[in-house]
């Protein structure tokens, strides 16, 4: 039931791009993306709804392929502040989070 | 102006004790949640309340009992604490089906 994220960890230099994938074995109604910095609470980034509606962060984009039950988070021109653990959450009456992807952005 | 607040931030206690964690949200949301995050960062939902009514109750030991006195508060009481209960507990709130706002977390350490 838990969605699977890949990669598990990624290291970037400032300015580089990254893609984090999230896939589920179940049909999805929506996908949420959150970022958690070390020692802090998860913070909402993006929600993708069935039918293509998106709502979220200015500098981060995402896609949602309902047929493939997959979502991807695109981080472009990464900044140091992007470092943290990214979680996707799949909504089927309740939010089930993936195992997280740890992203480190180095100067 | 904290949106979702939790107390205490840290809780260190011995096995067998009973403890409570309190959560309050001032966002006017109708749904509140408790999550447990273990040492591997796995974030798992425990309970969800909508307008004081329990709507999600995951397979959590009976020693955990949530209580929602009103729409803005959701407390978590834990009886007979065990070593495996050590984790960070997050409270969250949302309008149903939309983005969730998390509290700062309570780090529980059972010795």
Short mmCIF file of C-alpha atoms in Angstrom, two decimals:
data_model
loop_
_atom_site.label_atom_id
_atom_site.label_comp_id
_atom_site.label_asym_id
_atom_site.label_seq_id
_atom_site.Cartn_x
_atom_site.Cartn_y
_atom_site.Cartn_z
CA UNK A 1 0.00 0.00 0.00
CA UNK A 2 2.86 2.35 0.73
CA UNK A 3 3.95 4.21 -2.41
CA UNK A 4 7.51 3.63 -3.51
CA UNK A 5 9.85 6.56 -4.05
CA UNK A 6 13.01 6.65 -6.10
CA UNK A 7 15.78 7.44 -5.74
CA UNK A 8 16.26 6.94 -2.01
CA UNK A 9 18.89 9.65 -1.90
CA UNK A 10 20.40 12.18 -4.26
CA UNK A 11 23.24 14.67 -3.99
CA UNK A 12 23.24 17.76 -6.18
CA UNK A 13 25.34 20.84 -6.75
CA UNK A 14 23.57 24.17 -6.59
CA UNK A 15 21.87 24.89 -9.88
CA UNK A 16 21.44 21.26 -10.89
CA UNK A 17 18.09 19.61 -11.52
CA UNK A 18 16.55 16.54 -9.91
CA UNK A 19 13.53 14.34 -10.38
CA UNK A 20 11.93 12.32 -7.61
CA UNK A 21 9.50 9.59 -8.57
CA UNK A 22 6.60 8.11 -6.66
CA UNK A 23 4.65 5.05 -7.76
CA UNK A 24 1.73 3.22 -6.27
CA UNK A 25 0.21 -0.21 -6.78
CA UNK A 26 -3.27 1.24 -6.14
CA UNK A 27 -5.42 3.66 -8.10
CA UNK A 28 -4.80 7.19 -6.89
CA UNK A 29 -7.20 10.06 -6.29
CA UNK A 30 -4.50 12.55 -5.55
CA UNK A 31 -0.81 12.80 -4.78
CA UNK A 32 0.69 15.11 -2.18
CA UNK A 33 4.32 16.17 -1.95
CA UNK A 34 5.97 17.35 1.28
CA UNK A 35 9.49 18.39 2.25
CA UNK A 36 10.94 17.82 5.69
CA UNK A 37 14.12 19.53 6.79
CA UNK A 38 16.22 17.93 9.47
CA UNK A 39 14.61 18.29 12.89
CA UNK A 40 11.54 20.03 11.50
CA UNK A 41 8.00 19.15 10.54
CA UNK A 42 6.98 18.15 7.01
CA UNK A 43 5.87 21.13 4.94
CA UNK A 44 3.37 20.95 2.10
CA UNK A 45 4.74 21.55 -1.41
CA UNK A 46 2.24 20.36 -3.96
CA UNK A 47 -0.98 18.51 -4.46
CA UNK A 48 -1.95 16.89 -7.74
CA UNK A 49 -5.54 15.91 -8.27
CA UNK A 50 -7.13 13.43 -10.61
CA UNK A 51 -8.05 15.35 -13.72
CA UNK A 52 -4.89 17.38 -13.82
CA UNK A 53 -5.49 20.15 -11.30
CA UNK A 54 -2.35 21.23 -9.47
CA UNK A 55 -1.79 23.45 -6.53
CA UNK A 56 1.49 24.22 -4.92
CA UNK A 57 4.89 25.69 -4.79
CA UNK A 58 6.13 28.31 -7.25
CA UNK A 59 9.55 26.90 -8.08
CA UNK A 60 8.78 23.22 -7.91
CA UNK A 61 6.62 21.37 -10.38
CA UNK A 62 5.18 17.92 -10.54
CA UNK A 63 3.33 15.57 -12.82
CA UNK A 64 0.70 12.95 -12.14
CA UNK A 65 0.08 10.04 -14.47
CA UNK A 66 -3.17 8.51 -13.25
CA UNK A 67 -2.98 5.59 -15.66
CA UNK A 68 0.46 4.55 -14.52
CA UNK A 69 -0.30 5.49 -10.92
CA UNK A 70 2.86 7.54 -10.80
CA UNK A 71 3.90 11.04 -9.88
CA UNK A 72 7.18 12.87 -10.34
CA UNK A 73 8.50 15.96 -8.58
CA UNK A 74 10.79 18.21 -10.60
CA UNK A 75 13.29 20.41 -8.81
CA UNK A 76 14.98 22.77 -11.22
CA UNK A 77 17.99 25.01 -10.62
CA UNK A 78 18.28 23.63 -7.10
CA UNK A 79 19.18 25.89 -4.21
CA UNK A 80 20.78 25.05 -0.87
CA UNK A 81 17.37 25.54 0.73
CA UNK A 82 16.00 22.58 -1.25
CA UNK A 83 17.91 20.14 0.95
CA UNK A 84 15.72 17.84 2.97
CA UNK A 85 13.69 14.68 2.76
CA UNK A 86 10.90 14.66 0.20
CA UNK A 87 7.82 12.56 0.77
CA UNK A 88 5.05 11.74 -1.60
CA UNK A 89 1.71 10.86 -0.09
CA UNK A 90 -1.05 9.03 -1.88
CA UNK A 91 -4.62 9.80 -0.93
CA UNK A 92 -7.24 7.07 -0.86
CA UNK A 93 -9.31 8.29 2.05
CA UNK A 94 -6.15 8.76 4.07
CA UNK A 95 -2.66 9.90 3.28
CA UNK A 96 -0.09 7.13 2.98
CA UNK A 97 3.46 8.41 2.70
CA UNK A 98 6.33 6.92 0.75
CA UNK A 99 9.60 6.10 2.45
CA UNK A 100 11.13 9.46 1.54
CA UNK A 101 13.93 10.69 -0.72
CA UNK A 102 16.82 12.45 0.92
CA UNK A 103 18.06 15.37 -1.18
CA UNK A 104 21.30 17.18 -0.40
CA UNK A 105 22.28 20.29 -2.29
CA UNK A 106 25.94 21.26 -2.01
CA UNK A 107 27.47 24.64 -2.85
CA UNK B 1 0.81 33.04 15.33
CA UNK B 2 1.53 29.34 15.28
CA UNK B 3 -0.88 27.46 13.04
CA UNK B 4 -0.51 24.01 14.61
CA UNK B 5 1.13 23.75 18.00
CA UNK B 6 2.08 20.75 20.11
CA UNK B 7 3.22 20.36 23.67
CA UNK B 8 5.56 19.19 24.90
CA UNK B 9 8.34 19.37 22.31
CA UNK B 10 10.40 16.74 24.10
CA UNK B 11 9.22 13.98 26.37
CA UNK B 12 11.57 11.59 28.16
CA UNK B 13 9.96 8.97 30.34
CA UNK B 14 10.39 5.46 31.67
CA UNK B 15 8.74 2.29 30.46
CA UNK B 16 5.36 1.69 32.00
CA UNK B 17 4.50 5.35 32.49
CA UNK B 18 1.47 7.11 31.03
CA UNK B 19 1.90 10.36 29.09
CA UNK B 20 -0.11 12.81 27.01
CA UNK B 21 0.70 15.03 24.06
CA UNK B 22 -1.49 18.01 23.28
CA UNK B 23 -2.22 19.60 19.91
CA UNK B 24 -4.04 22.75 18.95
CA UNK B 25 -4.71 24.35 15.57
CA UNK B 26 -5.95 27.86 14.91
CA UNK B 27 -6.57 27.44 11.18
CA UNK B 28 -10.24 26.61 11.46
CA UNK B 29 -9.67 23.22 9.84
CA UNK B 30 -12.20 20.47 10.33
CA UNK B 31 -9.81 17.52 10.28
CA UNK B 32 -6.90 16.72 12.59
CA UNK B 33 -4.40 13.85 12.54
CA UNK B 34 -1.75 12.09 14.56
CA UNK B 35 1.29 10.66 12.78
CA UNK B 36 4.21 8.66 14.10
CA UNK B 37 7.66 9.05 12.53
CA UNK B 38 10.16 6.38 13.46
CA UNK B 39 13.94 6.50 13.42
CA UNK B 40 13.99 5.57 9.72
CA UNK B 41 11.80 8.62 9.00
CA UNK B 42 8.82 6.49 8.07
CA UNK B 43 5.77 8.72 8.55
CA UNK B 44 2.66 6.72 9.39
CA UNK B 45 -0.85 7.91 10.13
CA UNK B 46 -2.28 6.77 13.44
CA UNK B 47 -5.60 8.58 13.85
CA UNK B 48 -7.76 11.17 12.16
CA UNK B 49 -10.65 13.18 13.56
CA UNK B 50 -13.19 15.19 11.62
CA UNK B 51 -15.22 17.65 13.70
CA UNK B 52 -14.44 15.71 16.88
CA UNK B 53 -15.43 12.40 15.31
CA UNK B 54 -12.88 9.59 14.87
CA UNK B 55 -12.68 8.69 11.19
CA UNK B 56 -9.35 6.90 10.84
CA UNK B 57 -8.03 4.48 13.40
CA UNK B 58 -5.06 2.59 12.07
CA UNK B 59 -3.76 -0.62 13.62
CA UNK B 60 -2.38 1.11 16.66
CA UNK B 61 -2.16 -0.58 20.09
CA UNK B 62 -5.05 0.14 22.44
CA UNK B 63 -2.57 1.86 24.72
CA UNK B 64 -2.87 4.86 22.39
CA UNK B 65 -6.06 6.84 22.84
CA UNK B 66 -6.82 10.07 21.02
CA UNK B 67 -9.28 12.60 22.37
CA UNK B 68 -10.75 15.60 20.61
CA UNK B 69 -12.52 17.94 23.04
CA UNK B 70 -13.35 20.33 20.20
CA UNK B 71 -12.54 20.94 16.56
CA UNK B 72 -9.34 22.83 17.34
CA UNK B 73 -7.79 20.33 19.74
CA UNK B 74 -6.62 16.75 19.42
CA UNK B 75 -4.73 15.11 22.24
CA UNK B 76 -2.93 11.79 22.36
CA UNK B 77 -2.74 9.76 25.54
CA UNK B 78 -0.38 6.81 25.76
CA UNK B 79 -0.63 4.21 28.53
CA UNK B 80 2.05 1.81 29.70
CA UNK B 81 4.77 3.22 27.48
CA UNK B 82 7.12 0.75 25.78
CA UNK B 83 10.59 1.18 24.28
CA UNK B 84 9.11 0.82 20.79
CA UNK B 85 6.94 3.87 21.32
CA UNK B 86 10.02 6.07 21.06
CA UNK B 87 9.50 8.23 17.98
CA UNK B 88 8.53 11.70 16.87
CA UNK B 89 4.78 12.26 16.98
CA UNK B 90 3.31 14.87 14.67
CA UNK B 91 -0.10 16.42 14.84
CA UNK B 92 -1.52 17.86 11.61
CA UNK B 93 -4.68 19.54 10.42
CA UNK B 94 -6.36 20.17 7.09
CA UNK B 95 -9.55 20.95 5.32
CA UNK B 96 -10.67 17.47 4.34
CA UNK B 97 -8.75 16.20 1.33
CA UNK B 98 -6.39 19.15 1.04
CA UNK B 99 -2.90 20.00 2.16
CA UNK B 100 -1.99 19.13 5.70
CA UNK B 101 -0.29 21.50 8.10
CA UNK B 102 1.98 19.78 10.56
CA UNK B 103 2.83 20.78 14.10
CA UNK B 104 6.49 20.97 15.19
CA UNK B 105 6.47 17.42 16.55
CA UNK B 106 6.98 15.83 19.95
CA UNK B 107 10.09 13.71 20.35
CA UNK B 108 9.20 10.90 22.75
CA UNK B 109 12.00 8.88 24.28
CA UNK B 110 11.13 5.89 26.43
CA UNK B 111 13.95 4.56 28.60
#
